[in-house]
Coordinates of C-alpha atoms in Angstrom, one line a residue:
X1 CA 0.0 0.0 0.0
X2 CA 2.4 3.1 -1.1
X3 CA 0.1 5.8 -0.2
X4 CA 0.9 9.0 2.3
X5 CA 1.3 8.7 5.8
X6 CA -0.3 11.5 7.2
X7 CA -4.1 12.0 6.8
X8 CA -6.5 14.5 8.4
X9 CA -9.1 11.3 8.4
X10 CA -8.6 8.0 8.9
X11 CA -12.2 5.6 8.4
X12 CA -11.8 2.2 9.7
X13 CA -14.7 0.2 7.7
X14 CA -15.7 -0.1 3.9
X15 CA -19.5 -0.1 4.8
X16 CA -22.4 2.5 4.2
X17 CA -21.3 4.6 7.3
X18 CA -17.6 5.3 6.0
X19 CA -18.6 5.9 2.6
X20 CA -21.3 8.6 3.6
X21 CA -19.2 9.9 5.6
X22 CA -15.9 10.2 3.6
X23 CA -18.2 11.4 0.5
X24 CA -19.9 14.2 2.6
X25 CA -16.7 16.0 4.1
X26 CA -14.8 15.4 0.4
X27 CA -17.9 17.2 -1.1
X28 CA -17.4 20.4 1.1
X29 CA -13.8 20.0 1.3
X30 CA -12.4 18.2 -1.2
X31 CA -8.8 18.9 0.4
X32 CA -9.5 17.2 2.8
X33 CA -6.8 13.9 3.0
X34 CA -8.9 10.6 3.7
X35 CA -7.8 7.0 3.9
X36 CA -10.2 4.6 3.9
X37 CA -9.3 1.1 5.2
X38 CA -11.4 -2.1 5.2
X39 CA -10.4 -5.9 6.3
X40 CA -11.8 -8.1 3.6
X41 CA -11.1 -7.9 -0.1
X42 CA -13.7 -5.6 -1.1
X43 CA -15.9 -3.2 0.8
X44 CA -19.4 -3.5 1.7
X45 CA -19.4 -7.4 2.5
X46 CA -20.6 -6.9 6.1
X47 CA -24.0 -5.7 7.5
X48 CA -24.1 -3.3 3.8
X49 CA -24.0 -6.2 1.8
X50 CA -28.0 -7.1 0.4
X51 CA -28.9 -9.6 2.5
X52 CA -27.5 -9.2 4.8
X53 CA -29.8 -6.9 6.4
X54 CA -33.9 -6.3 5.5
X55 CA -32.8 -3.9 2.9
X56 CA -36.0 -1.9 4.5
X57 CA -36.0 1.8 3.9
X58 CA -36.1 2.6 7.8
X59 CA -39.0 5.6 8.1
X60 CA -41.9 4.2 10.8
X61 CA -44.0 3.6 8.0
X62 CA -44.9 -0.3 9.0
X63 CA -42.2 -0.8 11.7
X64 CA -44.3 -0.7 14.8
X65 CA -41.1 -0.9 17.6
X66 CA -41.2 2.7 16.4
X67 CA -44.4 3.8 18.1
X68 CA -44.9 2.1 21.3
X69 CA -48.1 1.8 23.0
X70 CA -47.7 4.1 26.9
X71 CA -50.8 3.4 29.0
X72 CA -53.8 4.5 26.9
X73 CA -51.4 7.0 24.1
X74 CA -49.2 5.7 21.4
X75 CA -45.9 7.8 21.1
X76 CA -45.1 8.3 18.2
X77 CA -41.9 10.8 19.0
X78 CA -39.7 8.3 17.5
X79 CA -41.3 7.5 14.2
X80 CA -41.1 11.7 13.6
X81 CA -37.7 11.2 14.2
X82 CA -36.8 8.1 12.2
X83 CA -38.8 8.8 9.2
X84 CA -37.1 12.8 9.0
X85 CA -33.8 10.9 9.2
X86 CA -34.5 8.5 6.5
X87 CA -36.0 11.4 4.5
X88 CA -32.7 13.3 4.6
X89 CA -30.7 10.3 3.7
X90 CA -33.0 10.5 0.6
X91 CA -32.1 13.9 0.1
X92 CA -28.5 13.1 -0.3
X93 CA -28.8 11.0 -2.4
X94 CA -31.3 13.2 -4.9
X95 CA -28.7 15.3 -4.8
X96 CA -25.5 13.0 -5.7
X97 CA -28.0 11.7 -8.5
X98 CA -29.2 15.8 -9.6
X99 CA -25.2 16.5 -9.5
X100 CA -24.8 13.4 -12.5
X101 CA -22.6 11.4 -9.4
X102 CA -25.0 8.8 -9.5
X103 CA -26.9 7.1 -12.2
X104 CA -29.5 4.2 -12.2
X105 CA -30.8 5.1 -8.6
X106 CA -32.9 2.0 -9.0
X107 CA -29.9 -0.2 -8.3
X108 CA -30.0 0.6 -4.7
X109 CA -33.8 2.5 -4.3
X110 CA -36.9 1.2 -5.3
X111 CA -41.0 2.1 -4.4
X112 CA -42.5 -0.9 -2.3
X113 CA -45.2 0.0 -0.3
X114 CA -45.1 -0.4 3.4
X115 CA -47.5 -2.2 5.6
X116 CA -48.2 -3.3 9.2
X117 CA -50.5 -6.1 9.5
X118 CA -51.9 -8.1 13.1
X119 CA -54.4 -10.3 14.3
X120 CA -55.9 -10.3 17.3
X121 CA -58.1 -8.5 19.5
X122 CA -55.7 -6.2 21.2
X123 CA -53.2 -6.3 18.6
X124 CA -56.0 -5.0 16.3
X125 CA -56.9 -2.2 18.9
X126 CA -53.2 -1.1 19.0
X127 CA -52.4 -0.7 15.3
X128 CA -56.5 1.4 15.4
X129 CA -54.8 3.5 17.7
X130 CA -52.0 4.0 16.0
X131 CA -53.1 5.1 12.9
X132 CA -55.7 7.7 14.5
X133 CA -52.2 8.7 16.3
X134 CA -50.3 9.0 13.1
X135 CA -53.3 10.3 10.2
X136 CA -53.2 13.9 10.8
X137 CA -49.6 14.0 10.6
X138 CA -47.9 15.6 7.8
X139 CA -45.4 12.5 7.8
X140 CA -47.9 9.9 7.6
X141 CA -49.8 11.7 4.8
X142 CA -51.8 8.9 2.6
X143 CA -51.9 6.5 5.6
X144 CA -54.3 3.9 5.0
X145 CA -56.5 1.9 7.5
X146 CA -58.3 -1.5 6.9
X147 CA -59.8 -4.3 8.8
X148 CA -61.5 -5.4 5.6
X149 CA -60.4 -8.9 4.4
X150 CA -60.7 -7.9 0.7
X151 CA -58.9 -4.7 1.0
X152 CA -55.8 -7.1 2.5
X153 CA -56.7 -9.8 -0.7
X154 CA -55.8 -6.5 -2.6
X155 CA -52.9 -5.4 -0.8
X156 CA -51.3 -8.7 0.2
X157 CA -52.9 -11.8 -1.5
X158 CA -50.4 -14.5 -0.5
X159 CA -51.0 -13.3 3.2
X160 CA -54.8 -12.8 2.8
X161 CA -55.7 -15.3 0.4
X162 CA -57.0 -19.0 2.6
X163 CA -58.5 -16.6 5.5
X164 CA -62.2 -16.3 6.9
X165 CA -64.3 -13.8 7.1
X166 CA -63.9 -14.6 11.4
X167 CA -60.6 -14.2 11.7
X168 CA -59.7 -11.0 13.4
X169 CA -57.2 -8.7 11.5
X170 CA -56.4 -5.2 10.5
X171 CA -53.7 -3.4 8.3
X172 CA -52.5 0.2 7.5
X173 CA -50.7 1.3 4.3
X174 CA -48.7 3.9 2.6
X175 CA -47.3 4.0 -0.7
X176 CA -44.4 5.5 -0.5
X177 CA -42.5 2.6 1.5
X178 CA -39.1 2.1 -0.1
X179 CA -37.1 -1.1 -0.6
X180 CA -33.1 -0.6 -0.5
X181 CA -29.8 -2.3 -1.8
X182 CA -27.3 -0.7 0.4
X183 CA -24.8 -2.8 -0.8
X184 CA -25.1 -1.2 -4.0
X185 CA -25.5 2.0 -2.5
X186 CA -22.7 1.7 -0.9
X187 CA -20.2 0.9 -4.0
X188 CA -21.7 3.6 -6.0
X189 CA -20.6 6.1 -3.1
X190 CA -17.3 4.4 -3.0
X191 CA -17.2 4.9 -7.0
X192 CA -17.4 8.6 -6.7
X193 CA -15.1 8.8 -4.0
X194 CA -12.3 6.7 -6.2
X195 CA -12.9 8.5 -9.7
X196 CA -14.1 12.2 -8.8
X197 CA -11.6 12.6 -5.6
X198 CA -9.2 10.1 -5.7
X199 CA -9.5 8.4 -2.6
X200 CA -10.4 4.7 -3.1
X201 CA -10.8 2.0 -0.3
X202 CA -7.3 0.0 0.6
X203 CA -8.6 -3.5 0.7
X204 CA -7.0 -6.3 2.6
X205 CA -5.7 -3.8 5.4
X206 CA -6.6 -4.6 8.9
X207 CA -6.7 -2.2 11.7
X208 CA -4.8 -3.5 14.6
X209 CA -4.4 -0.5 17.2
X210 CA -5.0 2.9 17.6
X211 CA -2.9 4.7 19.6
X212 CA -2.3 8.9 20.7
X213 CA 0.5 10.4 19.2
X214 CA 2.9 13.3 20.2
X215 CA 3.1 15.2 16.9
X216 CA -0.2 14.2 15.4
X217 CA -3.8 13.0 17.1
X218 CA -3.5 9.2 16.8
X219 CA -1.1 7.0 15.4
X220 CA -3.5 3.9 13.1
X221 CA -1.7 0.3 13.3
X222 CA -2.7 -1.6 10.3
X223 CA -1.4 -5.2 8.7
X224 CA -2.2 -6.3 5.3
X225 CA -3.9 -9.7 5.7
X226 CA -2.1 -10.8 2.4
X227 CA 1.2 -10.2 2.9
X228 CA 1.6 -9.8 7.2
X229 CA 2.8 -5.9 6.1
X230 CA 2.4 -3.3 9.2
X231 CA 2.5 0.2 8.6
X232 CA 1.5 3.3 10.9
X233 CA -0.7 6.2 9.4
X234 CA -0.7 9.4 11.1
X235 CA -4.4 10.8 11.7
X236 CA -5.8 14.2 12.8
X237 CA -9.1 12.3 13.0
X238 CA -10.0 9.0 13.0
X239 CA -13.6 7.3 12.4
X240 CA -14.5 3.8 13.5
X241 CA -17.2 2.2 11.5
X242 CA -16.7 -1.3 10.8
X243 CA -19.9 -2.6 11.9
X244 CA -19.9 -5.5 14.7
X245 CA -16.0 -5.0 15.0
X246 CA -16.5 -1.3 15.8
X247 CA -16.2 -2.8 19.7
X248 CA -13.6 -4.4 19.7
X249 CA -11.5 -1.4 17.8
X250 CA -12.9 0.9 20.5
X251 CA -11.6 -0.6 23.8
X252 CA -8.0 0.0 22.3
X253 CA -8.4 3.2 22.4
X254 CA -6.7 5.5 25.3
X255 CA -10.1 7.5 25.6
X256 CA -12.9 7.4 28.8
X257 CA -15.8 7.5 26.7
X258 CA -15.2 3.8 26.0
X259 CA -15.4 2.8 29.9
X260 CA -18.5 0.3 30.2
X261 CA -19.7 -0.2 26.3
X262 CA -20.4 -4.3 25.6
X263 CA -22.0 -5.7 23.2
X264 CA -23.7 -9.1 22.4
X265 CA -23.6 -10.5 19.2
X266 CA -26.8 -11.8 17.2
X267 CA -26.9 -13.3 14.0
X268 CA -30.1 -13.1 11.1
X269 CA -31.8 -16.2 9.0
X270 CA -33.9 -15.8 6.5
X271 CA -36.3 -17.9 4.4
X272 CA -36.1 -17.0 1.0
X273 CA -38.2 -17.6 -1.8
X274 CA -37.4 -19.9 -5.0
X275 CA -41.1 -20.2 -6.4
X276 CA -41.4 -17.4 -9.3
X277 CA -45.3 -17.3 -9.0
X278 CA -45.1 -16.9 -5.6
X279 CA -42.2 -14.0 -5.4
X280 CA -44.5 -12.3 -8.3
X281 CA -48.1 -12.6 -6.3
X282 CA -46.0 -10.2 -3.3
X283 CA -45.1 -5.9 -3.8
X284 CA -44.8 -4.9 -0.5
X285 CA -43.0 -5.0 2.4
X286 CA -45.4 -6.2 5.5
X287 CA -44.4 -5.9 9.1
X288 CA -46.2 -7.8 12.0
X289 CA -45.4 -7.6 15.7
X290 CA -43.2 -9.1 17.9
X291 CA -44.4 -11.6 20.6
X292 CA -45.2 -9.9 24.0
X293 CA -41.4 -11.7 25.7
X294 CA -39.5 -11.1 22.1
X295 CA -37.0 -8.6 21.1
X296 CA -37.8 -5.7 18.8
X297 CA -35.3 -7.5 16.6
X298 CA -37.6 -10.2 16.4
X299 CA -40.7 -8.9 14.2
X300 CA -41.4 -10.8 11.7
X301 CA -42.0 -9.5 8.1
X302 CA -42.5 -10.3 4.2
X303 CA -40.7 -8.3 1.9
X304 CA -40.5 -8.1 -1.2
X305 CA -36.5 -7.3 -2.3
X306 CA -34.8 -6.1 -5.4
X307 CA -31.2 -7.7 -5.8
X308 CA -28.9 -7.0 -8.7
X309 CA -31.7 -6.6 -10.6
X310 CA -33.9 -9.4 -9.8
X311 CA -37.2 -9.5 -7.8
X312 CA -37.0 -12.0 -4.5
X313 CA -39.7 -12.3 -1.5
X314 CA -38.0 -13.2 2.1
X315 CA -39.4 -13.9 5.2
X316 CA -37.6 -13.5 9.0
X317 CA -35.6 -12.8 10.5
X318 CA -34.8 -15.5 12.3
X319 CA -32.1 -15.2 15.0
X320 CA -29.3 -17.1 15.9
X321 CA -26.4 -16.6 17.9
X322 CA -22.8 -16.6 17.4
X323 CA -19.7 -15.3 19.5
X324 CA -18.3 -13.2 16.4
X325 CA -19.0 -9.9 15.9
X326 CA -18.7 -10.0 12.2
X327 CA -19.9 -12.5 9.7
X328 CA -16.2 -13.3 8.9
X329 CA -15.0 -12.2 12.2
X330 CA -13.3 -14.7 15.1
X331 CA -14.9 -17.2 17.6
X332 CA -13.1 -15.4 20.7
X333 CA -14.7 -12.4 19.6
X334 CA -17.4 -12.0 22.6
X335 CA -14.2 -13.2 25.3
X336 CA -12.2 -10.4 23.9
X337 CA -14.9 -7.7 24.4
X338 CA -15.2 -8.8 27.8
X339 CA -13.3 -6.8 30.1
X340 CA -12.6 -5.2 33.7
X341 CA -14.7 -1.6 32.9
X342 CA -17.8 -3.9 30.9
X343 CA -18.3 -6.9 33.0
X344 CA -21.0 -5.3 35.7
X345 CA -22.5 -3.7 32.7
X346 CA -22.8 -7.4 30.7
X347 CA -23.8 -9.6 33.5
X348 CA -26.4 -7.0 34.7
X349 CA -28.2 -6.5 31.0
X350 CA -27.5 -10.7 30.6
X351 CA -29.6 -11.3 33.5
X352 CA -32.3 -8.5 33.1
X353 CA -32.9 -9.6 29.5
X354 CA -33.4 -13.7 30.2
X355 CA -36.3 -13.4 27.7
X356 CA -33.9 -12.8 25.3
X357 CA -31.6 -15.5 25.8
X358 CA -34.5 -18.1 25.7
X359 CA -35.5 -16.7 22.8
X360 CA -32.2 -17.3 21.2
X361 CA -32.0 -20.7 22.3
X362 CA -35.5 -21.6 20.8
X363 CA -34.0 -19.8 17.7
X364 CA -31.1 -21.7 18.0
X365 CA -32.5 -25.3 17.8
X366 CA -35.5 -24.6 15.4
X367 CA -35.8 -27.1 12.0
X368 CA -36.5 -25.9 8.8
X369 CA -40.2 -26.8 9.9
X370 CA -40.4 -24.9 12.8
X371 CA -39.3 -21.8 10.4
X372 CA -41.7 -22.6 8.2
X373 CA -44.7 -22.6 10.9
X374 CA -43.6 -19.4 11.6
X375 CA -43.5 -18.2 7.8
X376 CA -47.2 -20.1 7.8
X377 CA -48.7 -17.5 10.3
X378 CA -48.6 -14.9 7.5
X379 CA -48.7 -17.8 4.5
X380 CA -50.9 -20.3 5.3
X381 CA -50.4 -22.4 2.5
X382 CA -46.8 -22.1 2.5
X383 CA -44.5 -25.2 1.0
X384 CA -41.8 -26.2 2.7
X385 CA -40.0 -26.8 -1.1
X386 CA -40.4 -23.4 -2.2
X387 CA -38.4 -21.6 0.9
X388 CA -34.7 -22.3 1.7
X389 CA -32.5 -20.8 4.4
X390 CA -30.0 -18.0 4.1
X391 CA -27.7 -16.7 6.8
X392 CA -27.2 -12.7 6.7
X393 CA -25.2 -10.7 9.1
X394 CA -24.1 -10.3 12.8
X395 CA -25.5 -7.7 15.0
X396 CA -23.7 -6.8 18.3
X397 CA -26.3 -5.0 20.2
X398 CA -25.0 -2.1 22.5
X399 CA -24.8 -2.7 26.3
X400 CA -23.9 0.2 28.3
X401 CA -23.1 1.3 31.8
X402 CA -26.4 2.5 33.9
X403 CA -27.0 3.8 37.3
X404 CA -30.0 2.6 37.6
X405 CA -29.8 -1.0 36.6
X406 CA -25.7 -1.5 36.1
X407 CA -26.1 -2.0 32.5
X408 CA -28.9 -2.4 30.1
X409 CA -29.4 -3.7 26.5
X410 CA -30.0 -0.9 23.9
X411 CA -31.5 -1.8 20.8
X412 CA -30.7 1.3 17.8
X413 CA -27.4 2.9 16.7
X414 CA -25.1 5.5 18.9
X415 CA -22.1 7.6 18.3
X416 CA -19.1 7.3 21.0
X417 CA -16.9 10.4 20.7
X418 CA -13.8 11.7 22.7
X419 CA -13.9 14.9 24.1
X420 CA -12.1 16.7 21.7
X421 CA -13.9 14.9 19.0
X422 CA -11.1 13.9 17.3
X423 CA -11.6 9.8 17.8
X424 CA -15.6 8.4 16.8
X425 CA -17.3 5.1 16.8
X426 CA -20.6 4.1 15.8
X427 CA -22.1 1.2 17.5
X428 CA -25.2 -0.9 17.3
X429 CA -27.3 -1.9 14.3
X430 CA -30.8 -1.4 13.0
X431 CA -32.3 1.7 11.6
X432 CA -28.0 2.0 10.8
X433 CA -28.1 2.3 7.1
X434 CA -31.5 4.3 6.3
X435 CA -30.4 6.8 9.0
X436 CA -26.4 6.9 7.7
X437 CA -26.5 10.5 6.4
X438 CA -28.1 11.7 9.7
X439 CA -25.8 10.0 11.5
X440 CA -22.2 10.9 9.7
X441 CA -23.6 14.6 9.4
X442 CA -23.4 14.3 13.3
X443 CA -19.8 12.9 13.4
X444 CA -19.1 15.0 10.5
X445 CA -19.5 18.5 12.6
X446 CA -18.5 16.8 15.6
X447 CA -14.7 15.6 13.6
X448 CA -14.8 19.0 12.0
X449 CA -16.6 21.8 13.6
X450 CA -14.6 24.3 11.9
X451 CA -15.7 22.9 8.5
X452 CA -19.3 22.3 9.1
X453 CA -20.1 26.0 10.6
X454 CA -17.6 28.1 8.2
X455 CA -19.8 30.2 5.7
X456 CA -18.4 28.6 3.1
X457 CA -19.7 24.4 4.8
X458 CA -23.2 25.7 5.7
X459 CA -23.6 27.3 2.0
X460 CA -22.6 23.9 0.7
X461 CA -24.3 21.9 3.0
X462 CA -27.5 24.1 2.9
X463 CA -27.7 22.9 -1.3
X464 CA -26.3 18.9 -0.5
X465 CA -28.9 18.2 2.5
X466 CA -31.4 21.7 2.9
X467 CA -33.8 19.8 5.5
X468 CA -30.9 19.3 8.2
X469 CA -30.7 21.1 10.9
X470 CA -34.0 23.0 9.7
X471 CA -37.7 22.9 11.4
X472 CA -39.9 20.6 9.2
X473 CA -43.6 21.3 8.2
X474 CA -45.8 20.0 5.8
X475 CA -44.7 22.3 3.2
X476 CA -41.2 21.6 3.3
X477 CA -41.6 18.0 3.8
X478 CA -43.9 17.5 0.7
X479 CA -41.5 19.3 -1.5
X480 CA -38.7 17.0 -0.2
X481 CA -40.3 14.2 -0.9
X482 CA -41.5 15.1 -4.2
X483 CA -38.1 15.7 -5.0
X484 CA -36.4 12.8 -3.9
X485 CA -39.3 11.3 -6.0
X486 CA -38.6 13.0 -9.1
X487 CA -34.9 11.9 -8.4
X488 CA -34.7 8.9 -7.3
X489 CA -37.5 7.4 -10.0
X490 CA -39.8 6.6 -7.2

């Protein structure tokens, strides 16, 4: 690898998060010296690659984790939040298409409407009272409501089709649900970065330490996993976002703000689909909800997916578990993670979340017919010939330190920064990837302050991403989606 030495950014990770971010600073300042750096022999193989993850446009339009049900209320705070976020990742990426950086957005973007769907009494109650929550909101425009079984024949047939007229159901709808390839996504922002600004992704390069340095912030250890080659990079800045090995990276370095972060490892199944007539009879992606004792990670859904070009329909996600952090990550993984500052923390959130760990264990030593029982909840017709098991990627969910309960389990995605902001890591998983540009526009201004509030960085970033940082109303928000529309061929 004969490249510089010194770099004013260093990303550790050849995934969506690295490449937004990397592409965002390089579009306001395009001085600005970046080495990317990623393990394997080509960048997004991890939690970017198409399956896997759901490849579900993250926006609270079907997921119902997103609006939780508080004594006789739904709050629906965090689907505001999530769907604004995936909005303005949207937004980018009108904009990289408007700016001719990006062609064929329907390699990575695609309409599929979104849908909840439950049965039962109470269940049926909730998602009522959720969609008289969400209606009148300029974000849920269009929102439909149905507990009509030939309006769900019409939106979902192979879920709808072999039910009675008894059976006690309802759905919601909106249109404008979007299904995502962020593996493709994710080379295509990679491509600009390589051809318009020089600065490709160094494959094959592992990063083994980080460490402070006298002259510049942090000194980056890294050995080729060819060749056995170590090499030090200077860095001014450096940005950890290499998924489930993000952890590990972390506790190396000399900061405080790492004291008490664990993380336990999950891995996702899916049943996919290898009957044509039956991946043609589904458009849509259709969300249920989890059991009463199951994790949000658990809820169960039917999507329809677009990969390299070719319609599929998947159901899951199943869960396993597995000590590695990463899909082609190490064994020891989990041992490693365990240390002196995290081990309160671990055992506390371990034993206040033994749901979970059953859960896994029934996951664990399911057969390809207990999967398919599952799958025949929402199919009830559903051939065991016609579905076939694929494993997608590892999660490592956050644990963190509390004062309350010693540690606790936090499902969603956070940002651990040093003080000075010159070292940042993102942990967790899902909504990850929808909410990426959100996300690295955070670490972006908290990395480079200086850039971000110049005149000259809010002028550019006020045309690359107008919503952010701005107060949204139903004005704005319909001509930014009617943009990203026009854009993105949706």
């Amino acid at each position: 690898m004969d490249i510089n030495k010194d770099y004013d950014l260093v990303c550790v990770g050849g995934g969506i998060m690295s490449a937004t971010l990397a592409l965002m600073v390089k579009l306001v300042k395009p001085e600005i010296n970046i080495l990317i750096l990623e393990r394997l022999s080509k960048p997004a193989q991890e939690s970017s690659a198409a399956w896997n993850n759901a490849g579900t446009g993250h926006s609270a339009l079907c997921e119902l984790n997103y609006t939780p049900e508080k004594e006789d209320t739904v709050d629906c705070s965090k689907a505001y939040k999530i769907c604004t976020q995936f909005e303005l990742s949207k937004q980018f990426w009108s904009f990289l298409v408007e700016e001719n950086l990006i062609t064929d957005p329907k390699d990575f973007i695609n309409p599929v409407p979104h849908h909840s769907w439950v049965t039962g009494k109470d269940n049926v109650t909730f998602l009522k009272k959720r969609f008289e929550a969400l209606k009148d909101h300029f974000m849920f425009e269009g929102i439909e409501f149905t507990d009509s079984l030939e309006k769900m024949k019409a939106w979902f047939p192979l879920i709808a089709n072999n039910r009675s007229e008894d059976e006690v159901m309802a759905a919601t709808r909106i249109e404008r649900g979007a299904e995502m390839n962020f593996g493709s996504l994710t080379e295509k922002l990679f491509h600009i970065l390589e051809t318009k600004y020089n600065t490709p992704v160094h494959c094959n390069e592992e990063v083994l330490d980080i460490d402070p340095d006298d002259d510049i912030e942090w000194s980056v250890e890294v050995e080729n996993t060819i060749t056995g080659d170590k090499q030090l990079f200077d860095a001014e800045h450096v940005f950890i976002g290499a998924g489930g090995g993000s952890l590990l990276l972390l506790q190396k370095v000399e900061i405080e703000e790492k004291d008490g972060y664990g993380g336990f490892p999950v891995s996702g199944e899916w049943l996919v689909c290898k009957n044509e007539d039956l991946i043609n009879q589904h458009l849509g992606k259709v969300y249920s909800k989890a059991g009463p004792n199951d994790p949000p990670m658990s809820t169960p859904h039917l999507d329809t997916r677009f990969i390299d070009g070719k319609r599929q329909l998947m159901f899951g996600p199943y869960a396993g578990f597995s000590p590695k952090f990463l899909k082609e990550g190490s064994t020891l993984d989990l041992f490693k993670s365990i240390k002196a500052d995290n081990i309160k923390p671990m055992l506390s959130a371990f034993w206040d979340n033994l749901p979970l760990t059953k859960y896994l264990i029934e996951q664990v030593i399911s057969s390809h017919e207990d999967r398919m029982n599952d799958l025949r909840k929402f199919v009830k017709d559903a051939k065991s010939e016609d579905w076939e098991l694929l494993v997608a990627g590892q999660r490592v969910q956050i644990i963190k330190k509390d004062e309350y309960e010693g540690g606790k389990l936090q499902f969603g995605t956070e940002v651990v920064k040093s003080k000075d902001g010159s070292i940042t890591c993102l942990l967790g998983a899902s909504p990850g990837a929808s909410t990426a540009t959100h996300v690295m526009l955070e670490v972006f201004e908290t990395a480079f302050p200086e850039i971000v509030n110049s005149e000259e960085g809010k002028r550019k970033l006020e045309k690359i991403v107008p919503m952010w940082k701005t107060e949204m109303n139903a004005e704005l928000f319909k001509k930014t989606i009617e943009n990203s529309a026009k854009a993105l061929e949706l």
